[in-house]
Amino acid sequence: AAAVVAERAAFWLPLAEDTDRAMTVVLADGELEVRASGDDLAACMDIMLENVFAHTPDGAALAVRLSRRAAGGAWLVVADDGPGFASLAPTERGNSGGGSTGLGLDIARRIAEASGGTLTIGRSPSGGGSVTMGLGPATKPVDRIRRHRRTRTGEPEPASYFWQEGE
């Protein structure tokens, strides 16, 4: 997760500089494995950062922080010094008070929940907006094919589950 967050933050940094915004990025040491694809995490970063640029005035600072969750996974927080959220539920489609559809944060919420995490909206320490995304820990793929299974008679099963020679 750290590599994706760093790459997307670097992508948005020139726009922050062009609009006179201080942009702080703090990443946890080492890689953080989460149960979301790199593409989904990149999409979430883009959604959250695009919201900052679309709904805050030039000069409003922003911060991105990625940290470890105690239960595994990661916390991703994007906070700004803008006016904050007009609606108490901007993660619901069609419920944005900022002149948009609310679709972006709804997508980010669904990605967070699919990973076993959450997405919450709140206020930053400066009174601006804050989006906190909890991402669930990565899980190892389950090896569902057991090798060398034996039948009830104790004989090994055939190598193929689909056909046996002579059928």
mmCIF file with all atom_site columns, C-alpha atoms in Angstrom, residues 1 5 33-37 40-41 44 48 66-67 69 71-76 108 111-119 132-138:
data_model
loop_
_atom_site.group_PDB
_atom_site.id
_atom_site.type_symbol
_atom_site.label_atom_id
_atom_site.label_alt_id
_atom_site.label_comp_id
_atom_site.label_asym_id
_atom_site.label_entity_id
_atom_site.label_seq_id
_atom_site.pdbx_PDB_ins_code
_atom_site.Cartn_x
_atom_site.Cartn_y
_atom_site.Cartn_z
_atom_site.occupancy
_atom_site.B_iso_or_equiv
_atom_site.pdbx_formal_charge
_atom_site.auth_seq_id
_atom_site.auth_comp_id
_atom_site.auth_asym_id
_atom_site.auth_atom_id
_atom_site.pdbx_PDB_model_num
ATOM 1  C CA . ALA A 1 1   ? 0.000   0.000  0.000  1.00 0.00 ? 1   ALA A CA 1
ATOM 2  C CA . VAL A 1 5   ? 0.038   5.868  -1.888 1.00 0.00 ? 5   VAL A CA 1
ATOM 3  C CA . GLU A 1 33  ? -0.160  -5.465 2.835  1.00 0.00 ? 33  GLU A CA 1
ATOM 4  C CA . VAL A 1 34  ? -3.865  -4.757 2.446  1.00 0.00 ? 34  VAL A CA 1
ATOM 5  C CA . ARG A 1 35  ? -6.807  -6.657 1.012  1.00 0.00 ? 35  ARG A CA 1
ATOM 6  C CA . ALA A 1 36  ? -7.324  -4.238 -1.880 1.00 0.00 ? 36  ALA A CA 1
ATOM 7  C CA . SER A 1 37  ? -5.686  -4.309 -5.282 1.00 0.00 ? 37  SER A CA 1
ATOM 8  C CA . ASP A 1 40  ? -8.398  -0.051 -6.268 1.00 0.00 ? 40  ASP A CA 1
ATOM 9  C CA . LEU A 1 41  ? -6.119  1.687  -3.790 1.00 0.00 ? 41  LEU A CA 1
ATOM 10 C CA . CYS A 1 44  ? -9.319  5.614  -3.783 1.00 0.00 ? 44  CYS A CA 1
ATOM 11 C CA . MET A 1 48  ? -9.926  11.496 -2.089 1.00 0.00 ? 48  MET A CA 1
ATOM 12 C CA . LEU A 1 66  ? -0.728  5.977  5.812  1.00 0.00 ? 66  LEU A CA 1
ATOM 13 C CA . SER A 1 67  ? -0.250  3.998  9.016  1.00 0.00 ? 67  SER A CA 1
ATOM 14 C CA . ARG A 1 69  ? -3.783  -0.833 11.817 1.00 0.00 ? 69  ARG A CA 1
ATOM 15 C CA . ALA A 1 71  ? -5.350  -5.670 13.634 1.00 0.00 ? 71  ALA A CA 1
ATOM 16 C CA . GLY A 1 72  ? -3.403  -5.663 10.351 1.00 0.00 ? 72  GLY A CA 1
ATOM 17 C CA . GLY A 1 73  ? -4.003  -3.687 7.199  1.00 0.00 ? 73  GLY A CA 1
ATOM 18 C CA . ALA A 1 74  ? -3.687  0.077  7.092  1.00 0.00 ? 74  ALA A CA 1
ATOM 19 C CA . TRP A 1 75  ? -5.274  3.427  7.870  1.00 0.00 ? 75  TRP A CA 1
ATOM 20 C CA . LEU A 1 76  ? -5.255  5.952  5.031  1.00 0.00 ? 76  LEU A CA 1
ATOM 21 C CA . ALA A 1 108 ? -14.096 4.442  -2.070 1.00 0.00 ? 108 ALA A CA 1
ATOM 22 C CA . ILE A 1 111 ? -13.637 -0.658 -1.812 1.00 0.00 ? 111 ILE A CA 1
ATOM 23 C CA . ALA A 1 112 ? -12.830 -0.141 1.883  1.00 0.00 ? 112 ALA A CA 1
ATOM 24 C CA . GLU A 1 113 ? -15.710 -2.367 2.987  1.00 0.00 ? 113 GLU A CA 1
ATOM 25 C CA . ALA A 1 114 ? -14.805 -5.071 0.445  1.00 0.00 ? 114 ALA A CA 1
ATOM 26 C CA . SER A 1 115 ? -11.338 -5.162 2.010  1.00 0.00 ? 115 SER A CA 1
ATOM 27 C CA . GLY A 1 116 ? -12.820 -5.713 5.459  1.00 0.00 ? 116 GLY A CA 1
ATOM 28 C CA . GLY A 1 117 ? -12.405 -2.068 6.426  1.00 0.00 ? 117 GLY A CA 1
ATOM 29 C CA . THR A 1 118 ? -14.384 1.142  6.697  1.00 0.00 ? 118 THR A CA 1
ATOM 30 C CA . LEU A 1 119 ? -14.543 4.675  5.375  1.00 0.00 ? 119 LEU A CA 1
ATOM 31 C CA . THR A 1 132 ? -10.299 8.011  6.961  1.00 0.00 ? 132 THR A CA 1
ATOM 32 C CA . MET A 1 133 ? -10.141 4.740  5.108  1.00 0.00 ? 133 MET A CA 1
ATOM 33 C CA . GLY A 1 134 ? -9.480  1.548  7.018  1.00 0.00 ? 134 GLY A CA 1
ATOM 34 C CA . LEU A 1 135 ? -8.162  -1.213 4.775  1.00 0.00 ? 135 LEU A CA 1
ATOM 35 C CA . GLY A 1 136 ? -8.301  -4.828 5.892  1.00 0.00 ? 136 GLY A CA 1
ATOM 36 C CA . PRO A 1 137 ? -5.189  -6.981 6.104  1.00 0.00 ? 137 PRO A CA 1
ATOM 37 C CA . ALA A 1 138 ? -4.141  -9.032 3.124  1.00 0.00 ? 138 ALA A CA 1
#
